[in-house]
Coordinates of C-alpha atoms and ligand atoms in Angstrom, one line a residue:
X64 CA 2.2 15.6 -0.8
X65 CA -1.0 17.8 -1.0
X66 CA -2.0 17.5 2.5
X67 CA -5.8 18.9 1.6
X68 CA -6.5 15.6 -0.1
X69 CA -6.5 11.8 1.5
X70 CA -3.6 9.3 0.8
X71 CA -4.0 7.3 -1.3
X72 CA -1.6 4.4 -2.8
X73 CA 1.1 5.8 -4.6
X74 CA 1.5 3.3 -7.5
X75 CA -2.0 2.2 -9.8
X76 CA -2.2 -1.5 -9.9
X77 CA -1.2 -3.5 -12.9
X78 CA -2.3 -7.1 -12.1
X79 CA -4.4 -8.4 -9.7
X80 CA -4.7 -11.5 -8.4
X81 CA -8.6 -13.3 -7.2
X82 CA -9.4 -13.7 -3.6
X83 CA -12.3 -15.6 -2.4
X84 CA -14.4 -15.3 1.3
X85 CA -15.7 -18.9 2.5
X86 CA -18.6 -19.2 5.0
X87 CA -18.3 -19.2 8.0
X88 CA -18.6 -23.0 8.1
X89 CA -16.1 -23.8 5.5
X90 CA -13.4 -21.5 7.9
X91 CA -14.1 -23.9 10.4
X92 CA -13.7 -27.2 8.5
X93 CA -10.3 -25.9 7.1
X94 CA -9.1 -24.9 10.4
X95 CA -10.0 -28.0 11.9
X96 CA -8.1 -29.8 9.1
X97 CA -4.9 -27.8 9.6
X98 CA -4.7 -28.6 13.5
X99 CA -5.6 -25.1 14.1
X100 CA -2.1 -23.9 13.1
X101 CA -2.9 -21.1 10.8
X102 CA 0.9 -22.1 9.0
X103 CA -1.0 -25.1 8.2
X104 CA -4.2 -23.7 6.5
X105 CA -3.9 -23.7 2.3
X106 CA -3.6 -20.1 1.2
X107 CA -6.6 -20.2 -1.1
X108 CA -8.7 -20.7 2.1
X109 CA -7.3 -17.4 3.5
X110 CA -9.4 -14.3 2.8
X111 CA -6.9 -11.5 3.9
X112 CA -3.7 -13.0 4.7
X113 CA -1.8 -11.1 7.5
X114 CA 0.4 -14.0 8.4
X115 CA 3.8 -12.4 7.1
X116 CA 4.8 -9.3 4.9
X117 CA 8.2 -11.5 4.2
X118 CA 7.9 -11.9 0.9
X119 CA 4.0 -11.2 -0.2
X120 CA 5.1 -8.0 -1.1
X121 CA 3.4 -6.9 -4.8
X122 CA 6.7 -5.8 -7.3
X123 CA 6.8 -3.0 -9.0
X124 CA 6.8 -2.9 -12.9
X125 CA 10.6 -1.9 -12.8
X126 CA 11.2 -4.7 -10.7
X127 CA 10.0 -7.2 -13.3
X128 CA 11.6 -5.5 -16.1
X129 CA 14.8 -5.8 -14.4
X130 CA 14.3 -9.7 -13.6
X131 CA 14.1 -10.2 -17.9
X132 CA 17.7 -8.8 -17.6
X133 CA 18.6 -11.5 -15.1
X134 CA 22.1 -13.0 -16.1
X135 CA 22.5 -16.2 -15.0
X136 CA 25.8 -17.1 -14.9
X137 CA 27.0 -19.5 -12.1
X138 CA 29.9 -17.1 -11.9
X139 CA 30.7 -13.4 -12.3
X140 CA 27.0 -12.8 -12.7
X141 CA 26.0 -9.2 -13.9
X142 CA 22.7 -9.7 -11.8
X143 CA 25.4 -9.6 -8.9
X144 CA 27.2 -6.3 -9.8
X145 CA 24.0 -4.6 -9.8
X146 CA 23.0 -5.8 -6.4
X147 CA 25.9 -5.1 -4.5
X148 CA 26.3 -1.4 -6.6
X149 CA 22.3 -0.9 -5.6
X150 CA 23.1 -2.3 -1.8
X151 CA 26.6 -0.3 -1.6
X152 CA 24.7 3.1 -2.5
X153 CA 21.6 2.7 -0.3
X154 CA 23.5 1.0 3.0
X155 CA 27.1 1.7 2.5
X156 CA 28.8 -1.6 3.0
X157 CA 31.5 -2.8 0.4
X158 CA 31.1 -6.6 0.3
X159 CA 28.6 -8.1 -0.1
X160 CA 27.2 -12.5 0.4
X161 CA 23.5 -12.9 -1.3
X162 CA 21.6 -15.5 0.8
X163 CA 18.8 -17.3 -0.3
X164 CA 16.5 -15.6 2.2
X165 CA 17.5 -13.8 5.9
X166 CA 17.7 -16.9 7.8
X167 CA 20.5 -18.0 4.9
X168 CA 22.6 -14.9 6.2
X169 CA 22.1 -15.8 9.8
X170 CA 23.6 -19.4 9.1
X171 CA 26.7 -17.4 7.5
X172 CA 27.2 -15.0 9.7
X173 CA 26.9 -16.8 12.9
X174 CA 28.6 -19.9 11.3
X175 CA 31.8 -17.2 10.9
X176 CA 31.3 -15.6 14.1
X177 CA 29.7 -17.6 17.0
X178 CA 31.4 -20.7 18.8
X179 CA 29.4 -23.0 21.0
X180 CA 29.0 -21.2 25.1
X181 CA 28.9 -17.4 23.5
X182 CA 26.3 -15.0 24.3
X183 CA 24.9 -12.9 20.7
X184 CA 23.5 -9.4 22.6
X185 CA 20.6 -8.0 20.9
X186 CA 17.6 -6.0 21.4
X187 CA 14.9 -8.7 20.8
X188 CA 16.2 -11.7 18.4
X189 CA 13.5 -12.9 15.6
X190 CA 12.6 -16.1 16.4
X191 CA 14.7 -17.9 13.3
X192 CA 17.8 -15.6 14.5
X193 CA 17.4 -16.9 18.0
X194 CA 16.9 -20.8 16.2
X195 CA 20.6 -20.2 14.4
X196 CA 22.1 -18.8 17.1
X197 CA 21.5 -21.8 19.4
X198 CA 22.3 -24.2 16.5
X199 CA 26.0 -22.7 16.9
X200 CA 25.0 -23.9 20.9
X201 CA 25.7 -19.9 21.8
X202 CA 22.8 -17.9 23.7
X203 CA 20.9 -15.6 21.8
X204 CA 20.3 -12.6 25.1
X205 CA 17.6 -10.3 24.7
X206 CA 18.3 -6.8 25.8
X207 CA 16.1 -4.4 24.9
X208 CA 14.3 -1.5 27.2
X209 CA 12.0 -2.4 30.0
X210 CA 9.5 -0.4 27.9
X211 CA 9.2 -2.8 25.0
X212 CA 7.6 -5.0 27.5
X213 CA 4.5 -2.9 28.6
X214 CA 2.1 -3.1 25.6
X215 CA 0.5 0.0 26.9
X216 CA 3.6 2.0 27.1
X217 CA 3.6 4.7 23.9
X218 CA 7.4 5.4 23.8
X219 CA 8.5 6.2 20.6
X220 CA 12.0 4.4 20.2
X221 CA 10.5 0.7 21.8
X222 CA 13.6 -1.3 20.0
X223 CA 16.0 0.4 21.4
X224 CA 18.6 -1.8 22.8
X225 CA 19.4 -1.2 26.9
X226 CA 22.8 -0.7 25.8
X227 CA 23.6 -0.3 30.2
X228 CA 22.6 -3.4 30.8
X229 CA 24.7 -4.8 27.9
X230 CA 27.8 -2.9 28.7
X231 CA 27.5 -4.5 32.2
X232 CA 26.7 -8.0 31.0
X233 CA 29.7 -7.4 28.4
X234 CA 31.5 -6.3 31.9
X235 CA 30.4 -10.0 33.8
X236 CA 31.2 -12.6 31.0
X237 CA 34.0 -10.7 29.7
X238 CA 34.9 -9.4 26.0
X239 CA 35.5 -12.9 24.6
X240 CA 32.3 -14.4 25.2
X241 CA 30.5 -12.1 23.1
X242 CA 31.1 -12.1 19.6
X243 CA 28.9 -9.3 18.0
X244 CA 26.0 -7.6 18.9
X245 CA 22.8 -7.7 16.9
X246 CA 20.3 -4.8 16.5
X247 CA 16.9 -5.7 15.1
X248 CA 15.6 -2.7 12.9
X249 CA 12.5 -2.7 13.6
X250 CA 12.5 -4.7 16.4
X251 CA 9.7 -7.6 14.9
X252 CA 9.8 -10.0 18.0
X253 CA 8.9 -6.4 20.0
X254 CA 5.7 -5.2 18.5
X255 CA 7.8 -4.1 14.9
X256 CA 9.3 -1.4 17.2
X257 CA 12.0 1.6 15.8
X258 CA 15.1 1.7 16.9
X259 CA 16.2 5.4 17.3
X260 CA 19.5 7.0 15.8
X261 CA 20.7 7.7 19.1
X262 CA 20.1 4.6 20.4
X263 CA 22.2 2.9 17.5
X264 CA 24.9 5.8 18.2
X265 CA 25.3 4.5 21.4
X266 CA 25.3 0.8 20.7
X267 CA 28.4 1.8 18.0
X268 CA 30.3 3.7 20.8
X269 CA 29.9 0.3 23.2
X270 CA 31.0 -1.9 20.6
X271 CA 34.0 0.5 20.2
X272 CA 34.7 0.0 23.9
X273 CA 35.1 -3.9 24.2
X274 CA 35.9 -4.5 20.4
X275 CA 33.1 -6.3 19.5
X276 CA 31.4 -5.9 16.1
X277 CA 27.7 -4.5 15.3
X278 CA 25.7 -5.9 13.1
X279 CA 22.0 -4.9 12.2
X280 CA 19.4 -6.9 11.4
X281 CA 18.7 -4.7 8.3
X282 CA 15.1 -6.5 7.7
X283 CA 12.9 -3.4 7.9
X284 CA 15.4 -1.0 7.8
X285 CA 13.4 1.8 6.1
X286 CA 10.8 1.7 7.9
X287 CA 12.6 2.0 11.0
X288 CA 14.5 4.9 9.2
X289 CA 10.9 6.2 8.1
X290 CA 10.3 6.0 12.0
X291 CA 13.4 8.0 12.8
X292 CA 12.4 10.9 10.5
X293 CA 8.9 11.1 12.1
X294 CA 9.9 10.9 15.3
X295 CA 13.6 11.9 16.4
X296 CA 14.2 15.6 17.0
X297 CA 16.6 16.6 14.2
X298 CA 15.8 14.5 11.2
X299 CA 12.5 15.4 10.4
X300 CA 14.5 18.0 6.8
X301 CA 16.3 15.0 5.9
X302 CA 15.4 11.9 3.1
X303 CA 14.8 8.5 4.6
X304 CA 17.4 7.7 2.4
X305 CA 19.8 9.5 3.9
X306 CA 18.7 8.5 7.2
X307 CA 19.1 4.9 6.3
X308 CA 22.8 5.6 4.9
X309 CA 23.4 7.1 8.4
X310 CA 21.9 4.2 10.5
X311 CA 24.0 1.8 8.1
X312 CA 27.7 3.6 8.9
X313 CA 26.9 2.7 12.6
X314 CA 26.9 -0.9 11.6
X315 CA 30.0 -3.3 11.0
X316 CA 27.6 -5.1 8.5
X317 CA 23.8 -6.7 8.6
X318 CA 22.1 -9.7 7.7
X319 CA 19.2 -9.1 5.6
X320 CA 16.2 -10.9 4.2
X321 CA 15.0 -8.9 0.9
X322 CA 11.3 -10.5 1.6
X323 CA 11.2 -7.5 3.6
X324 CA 12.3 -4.0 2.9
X325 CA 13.8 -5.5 -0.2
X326 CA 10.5 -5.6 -1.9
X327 CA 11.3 -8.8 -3.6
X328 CA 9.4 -12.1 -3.3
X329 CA 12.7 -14.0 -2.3
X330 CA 16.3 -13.6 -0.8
X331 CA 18.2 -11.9 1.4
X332 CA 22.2 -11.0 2.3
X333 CA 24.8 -10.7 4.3
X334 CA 26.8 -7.4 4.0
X335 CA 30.5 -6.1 6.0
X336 CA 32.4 -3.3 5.9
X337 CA 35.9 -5.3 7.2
X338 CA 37.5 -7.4 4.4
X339 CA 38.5 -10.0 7.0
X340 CA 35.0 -10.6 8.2
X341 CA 33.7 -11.0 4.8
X342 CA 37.0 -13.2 4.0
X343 CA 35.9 -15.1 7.3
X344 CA 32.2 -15.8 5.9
X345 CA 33.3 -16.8 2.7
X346 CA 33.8 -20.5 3.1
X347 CA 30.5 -20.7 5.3
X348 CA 28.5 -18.8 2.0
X349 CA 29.7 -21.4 -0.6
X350 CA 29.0 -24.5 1.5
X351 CA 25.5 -23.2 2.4
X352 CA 24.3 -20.8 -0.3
X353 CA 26.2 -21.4 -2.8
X354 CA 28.2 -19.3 -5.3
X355 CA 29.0 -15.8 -4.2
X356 CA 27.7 -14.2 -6.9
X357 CA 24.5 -15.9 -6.8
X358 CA 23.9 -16.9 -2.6
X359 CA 21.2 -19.7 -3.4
X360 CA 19.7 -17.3 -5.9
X361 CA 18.2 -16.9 -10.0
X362 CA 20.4 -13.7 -11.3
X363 CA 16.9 -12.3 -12.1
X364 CA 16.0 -12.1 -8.2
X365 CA 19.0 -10.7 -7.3
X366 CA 18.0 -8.1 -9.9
X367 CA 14.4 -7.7 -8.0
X368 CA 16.4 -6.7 -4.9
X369 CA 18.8 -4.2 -6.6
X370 CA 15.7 -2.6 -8.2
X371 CA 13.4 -2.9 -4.9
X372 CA 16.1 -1.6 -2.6
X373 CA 15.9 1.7 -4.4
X374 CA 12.3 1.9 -4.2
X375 CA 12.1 1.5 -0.7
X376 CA 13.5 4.7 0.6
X377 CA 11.1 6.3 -1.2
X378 CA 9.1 9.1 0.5
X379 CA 5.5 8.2 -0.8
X380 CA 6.2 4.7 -0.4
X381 CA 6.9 5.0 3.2
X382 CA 4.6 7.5 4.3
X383 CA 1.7 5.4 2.7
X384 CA 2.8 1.9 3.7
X385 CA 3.6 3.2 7.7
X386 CA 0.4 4.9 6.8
X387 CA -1.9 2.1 5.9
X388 CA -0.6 0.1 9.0
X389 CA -1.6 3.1 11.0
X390 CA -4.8 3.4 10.0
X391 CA -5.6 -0.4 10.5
X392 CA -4.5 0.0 13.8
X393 CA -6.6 3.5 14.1
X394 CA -9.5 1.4 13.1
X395 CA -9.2 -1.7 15.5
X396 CA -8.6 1.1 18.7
X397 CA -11.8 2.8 17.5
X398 CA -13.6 -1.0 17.6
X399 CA -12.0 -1.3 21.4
X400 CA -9.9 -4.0 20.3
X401 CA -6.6 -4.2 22.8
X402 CA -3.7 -3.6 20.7
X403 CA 0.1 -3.5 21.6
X404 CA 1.1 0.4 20.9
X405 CA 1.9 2.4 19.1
X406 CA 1.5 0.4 15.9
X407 CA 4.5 -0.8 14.4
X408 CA 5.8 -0.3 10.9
X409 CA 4.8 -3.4 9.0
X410 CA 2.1 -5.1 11.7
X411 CA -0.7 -4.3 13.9
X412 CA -0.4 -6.3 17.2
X413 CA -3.3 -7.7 19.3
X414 CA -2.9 -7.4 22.8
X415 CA -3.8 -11.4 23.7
X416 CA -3.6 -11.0 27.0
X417 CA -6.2 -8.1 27.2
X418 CA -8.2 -9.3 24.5
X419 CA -8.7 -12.9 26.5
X420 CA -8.1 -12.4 30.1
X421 CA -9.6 -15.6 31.4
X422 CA -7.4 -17.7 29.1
X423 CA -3.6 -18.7 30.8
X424 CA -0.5 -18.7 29.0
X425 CA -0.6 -22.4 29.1
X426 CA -3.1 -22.5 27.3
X427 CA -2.1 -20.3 24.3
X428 CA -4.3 -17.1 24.4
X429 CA -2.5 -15.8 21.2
X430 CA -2.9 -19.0 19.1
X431 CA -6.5 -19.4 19.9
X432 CA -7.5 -15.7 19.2
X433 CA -5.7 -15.9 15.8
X434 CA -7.9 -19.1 15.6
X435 CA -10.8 -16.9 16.4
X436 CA -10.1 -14.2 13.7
X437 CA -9.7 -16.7 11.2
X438 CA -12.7 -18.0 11.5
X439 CA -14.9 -15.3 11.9
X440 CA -13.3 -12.9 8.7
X441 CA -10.9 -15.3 7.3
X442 CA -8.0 -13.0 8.3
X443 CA -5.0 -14.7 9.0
X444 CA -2.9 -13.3 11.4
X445 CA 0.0 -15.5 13.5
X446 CA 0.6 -16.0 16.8
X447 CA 3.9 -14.0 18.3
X448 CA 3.5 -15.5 21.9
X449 CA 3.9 -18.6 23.8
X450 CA 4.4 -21.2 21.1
X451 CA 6.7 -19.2 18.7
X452 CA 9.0 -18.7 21.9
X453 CA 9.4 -22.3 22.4
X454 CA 10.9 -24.1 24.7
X455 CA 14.2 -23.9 26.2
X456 CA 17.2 -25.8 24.5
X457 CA 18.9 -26.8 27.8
X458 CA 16.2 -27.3 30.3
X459 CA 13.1 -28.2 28.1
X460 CA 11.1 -26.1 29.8
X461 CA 8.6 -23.9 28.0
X462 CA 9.5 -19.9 27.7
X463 CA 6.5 -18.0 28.2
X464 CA 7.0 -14.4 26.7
X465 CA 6.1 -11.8 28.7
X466 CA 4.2 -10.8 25.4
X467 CA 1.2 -12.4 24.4
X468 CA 0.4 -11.3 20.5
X469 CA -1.2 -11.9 17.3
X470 CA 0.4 -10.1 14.9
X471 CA -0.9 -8.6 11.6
X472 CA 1.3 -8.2 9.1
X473 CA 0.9 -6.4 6.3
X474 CA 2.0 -6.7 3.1
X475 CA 3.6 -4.3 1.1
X476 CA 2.0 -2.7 -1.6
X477 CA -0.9 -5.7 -2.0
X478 CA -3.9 -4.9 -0.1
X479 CA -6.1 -1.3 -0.5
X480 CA -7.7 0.1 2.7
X481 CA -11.1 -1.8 1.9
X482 CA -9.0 -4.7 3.2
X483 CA -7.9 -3.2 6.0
X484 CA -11.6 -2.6 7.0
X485 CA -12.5 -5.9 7.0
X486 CA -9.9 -7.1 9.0
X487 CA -11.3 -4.2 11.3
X488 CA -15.2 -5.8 11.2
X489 CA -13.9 -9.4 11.4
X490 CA -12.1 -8.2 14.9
X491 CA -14.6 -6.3 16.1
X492 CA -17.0 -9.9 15.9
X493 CA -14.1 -11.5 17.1
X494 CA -14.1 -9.2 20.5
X495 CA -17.7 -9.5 20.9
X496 CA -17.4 -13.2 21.4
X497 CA -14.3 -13.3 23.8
X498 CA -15.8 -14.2 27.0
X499 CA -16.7 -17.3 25.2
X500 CA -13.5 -18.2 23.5
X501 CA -11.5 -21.0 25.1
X502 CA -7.9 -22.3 24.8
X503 CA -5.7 -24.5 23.4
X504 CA -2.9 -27.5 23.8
X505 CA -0.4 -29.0 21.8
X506 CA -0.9 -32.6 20.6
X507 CA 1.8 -32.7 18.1
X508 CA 5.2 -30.5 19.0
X509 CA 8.4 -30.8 16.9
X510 CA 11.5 -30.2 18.5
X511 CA 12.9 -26.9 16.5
X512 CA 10.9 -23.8 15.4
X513 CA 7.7 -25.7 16.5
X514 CA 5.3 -23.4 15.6
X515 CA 5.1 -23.8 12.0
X516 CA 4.0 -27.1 12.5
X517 CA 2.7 -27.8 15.6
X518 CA -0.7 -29.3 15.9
X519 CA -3.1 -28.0 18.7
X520 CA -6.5 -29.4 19.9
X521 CA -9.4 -27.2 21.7
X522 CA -9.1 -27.0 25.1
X523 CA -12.9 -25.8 26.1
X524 CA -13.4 -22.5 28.1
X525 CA -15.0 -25.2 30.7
X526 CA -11.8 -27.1 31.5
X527 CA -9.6 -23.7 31.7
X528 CA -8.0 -23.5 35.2
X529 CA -10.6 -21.2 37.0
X530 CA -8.4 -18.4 37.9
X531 CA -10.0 -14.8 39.1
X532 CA -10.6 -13.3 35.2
X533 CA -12.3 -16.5 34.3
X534 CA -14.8 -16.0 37.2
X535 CA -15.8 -12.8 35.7
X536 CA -15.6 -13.6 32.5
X537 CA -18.4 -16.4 33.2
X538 CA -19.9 -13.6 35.6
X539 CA -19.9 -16.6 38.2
Ligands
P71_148 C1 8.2 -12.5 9.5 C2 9.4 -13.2 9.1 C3 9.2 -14.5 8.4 C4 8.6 -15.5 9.2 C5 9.3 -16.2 10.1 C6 8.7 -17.0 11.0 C7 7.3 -17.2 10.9 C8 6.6 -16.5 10.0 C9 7.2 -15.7 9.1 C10 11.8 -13.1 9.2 C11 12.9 -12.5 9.8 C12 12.7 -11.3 10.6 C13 13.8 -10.7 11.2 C14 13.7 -9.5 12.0 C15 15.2 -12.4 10.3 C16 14.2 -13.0 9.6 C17 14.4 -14.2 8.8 N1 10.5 -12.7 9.5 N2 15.1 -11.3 11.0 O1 8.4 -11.5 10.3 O2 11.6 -10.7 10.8 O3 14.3 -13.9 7.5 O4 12.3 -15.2 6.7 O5 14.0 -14.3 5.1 O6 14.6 -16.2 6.5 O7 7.1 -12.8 9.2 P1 13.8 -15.0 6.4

């Protein structure tokens, strides 16, 4: 790149697709009417919509020539060749199980793998991986390093997994009870955090010690490769693609949702390097998926994938997408809004806890500031806090993360740096009215996964418990 002039996107657009702004007014009607669960809000009442970059990615025009060449086939479908040749090139692993999205690998996988009273290690488990992992009634354990925690902390490897305190949990429950170990790339349920090659190194050499398998949760792997060439000493000469090949030949396999880094709009898979791994998810792949040459997919998206997968290691892709998502965040720290740092690669993360001091975790800081921004820019953001983390299976009690987050995700190649200002402006209102923004409770809560459909009701800054930040917040 000519580093004398700006970045810019590194693609002209095609086809667009009409947005509208509501008032003010009209945000508040709709949010009323969805229970204040953003999830529950209709998308055409959404001005920039920063609730997920899983599959709001834009596709490329190679991408939807490819899907006319979808072959359809229940069986021996050419759609599949291409996407396991495409997946075998960029990650490396022979055999390959399309899923109809990531959560469809999990539910393979773990279905092969994980018997009820096992313990899954991983850095920080997404919240649908945790959901499958307890549907086998095994434990999903969070292990990453203390500094993920500390939203103010600016290591640059945040997803890495603590892999002394796994060895020594290995160590207490024995070989047996864990079945594989699970390494989020980046680390979404951590602030989108990269996990470092040295890191991933060392997680290989302990799985080599007990015997256990490796698996990565390849979501975002590029980016978290993109992250490695930026920031590790040594691989700043080297192609993201190559970098991502590398990561990969750590791995026994990965589950993978191609609504991410897959650039397509659906689907996902679940690859292995050991034949009798893959021979051990087979059975689990037909009775859930379907077919293994089509995984609960058309031919023509498994085309999208094979196509997308390619794209994604791209240079220019990369350094503008991590780019954009930088300069959102560049512009919210200029406005003072708290954020979770640094900025991850496909989301910007508010810092609830800063952002609304006076408001308790009971109450749901995070759900009621994405609330907040709705209303006052119409961006739509989603709460990564106390609600997603649910409750606990066994005791019923709630599990308050010691993160409290709205996260803005990004989509890839969809939204121009105009958008990205908004979203700035509609935070910066958003701060100026925080002593005055209250909390929330739950009046409707379903048993699984219950923030996408949870209902809440406003609980009033007034009937907050009093604790010292509210005092000042009031300035009584
Ligand atoms: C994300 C999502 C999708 C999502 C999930 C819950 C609420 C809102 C949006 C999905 C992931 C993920 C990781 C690391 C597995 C999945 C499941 N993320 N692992 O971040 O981030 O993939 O959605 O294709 O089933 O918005 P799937």
């Amino acid at each position: 790149m000519d580093d004398a002039l700006p970045p810019a996107e590194p693609f002209r657009i095609k086809a667009v697709e009409g947005i509208r702004r509501l008032t003010r007014d009209q945000r508040l009607r709709a949010l009323e009417a969805a229970h204040h669960n953003l999830f529950l809000l209709k998308s055409e009442d959404v001005y920039i919509d920063l609730l997920t970059d899983s599959g709001t990615g834009a596709m490329s025009d190679r991408q939807w020539a490819a899907m006319m060449a979808g072959d359809e086939a229940y069986a021996g479908s050419r759609s599949f060749d291409r996407l396991a040749e495409s997946a075998s090139e960029v990650m490396g692993f022979p055999y390959l199980i399309p899923a109809h999205q990531g959560r469809g690998a999990e539910h393979v996988l773990f279905s092969a793998l994980v018997a009820p009273g096992q313990q899954v290690i991983g850095n920080v488990h997404f919240d649908t991986t945790r959901a499958h992992i307890e549907h086998r009634q095994a434990v999903a354990l969070d292990l990453a390093v203390e500094e993920i925690y500390d939203a103010q902390d600016r290591s640059p490897f945040k997803g890495n997994l603590d892999v002394e305190r796994a060895e020594a949990h290995i160590r207490g429950v024995g070989r047996d009870a864990v079945p594989l170990i699970l390494v989020t790339v980046t680390c979404n349920s951590g602030g989108g955090q990269p996990v470092s090659m040295a890191n991933l190194t060392a997680v290989r050499a302990l799985a080599d010690r007990w015997g256990i398998p490796f698996f990565l949760d390849a979501c975002r792997f590029a980016e978290n490769a993109y992250f490695i060439q930026q920031r590790e000493p040594g691989y700043a000469g080297r192609t993201v693609a190559s970098i991502a090949r590398e990561m990969c030949n750590l791995a026994d396999g990965c589950t993978f949702s191609a609504k991410k880094d897959g650039l397509a709009n659906i689907g996902g898979f679940v690859a292995f390097r050991d034949a009798s791994l893959y021979q051990k998810a087979i059975p689990w792949a037909i009775l859930f998926e379907g077919f293994l040459t089509y995984g609960g997919l058309a031919g023509r998206d498994l085309e999208a994938i094979a196509v997308g997968l390619k794209e994604v290691v791209e240079q220019p892709y990369l350094e503008w997408r991590i780019g954009q998502v930088a300069r959102l965040a560049d512009g919210l720290r200029a406005a003072g809004v708290p954020l979770v740092e640094p900025a991850g690669g496909h989301a910007v993360f508010l810092d609830a806890r800063r952002f609304l001091p006076h408001v308790p975790q009971t109450a749901y800081p995070a759900q009621s500031l994405a609330c907040e921004l709705y209303a006052d820019g119409g961006v739509r953001g989603v709460e990564v806090g106390g609600v997603m983390a649910g409750r606990d299976p066994k005791t019923g009690q709630e599990r308050f993360p010691r993160l409290e987050m709205v996260r803005l995700a990004v989509p890839r190649r969809v939204y121009t740096d105009a958008h990205m200002a908004v979203v700035v402006e509609a935070a910066r209102l958003t701060l100026a009215s925080s002593a005055r923004i209250g909390g929330l409770r739950i009046v409707h809560e379903p048993p699984v996964l219950r923030h996408f459909s949870a209902r809440f009701a406003p609980v009033p800054l007034s009937d907050l418990p009093r604790s010292p930040e509210t005092r000042a917040a009031r300035g009584s």
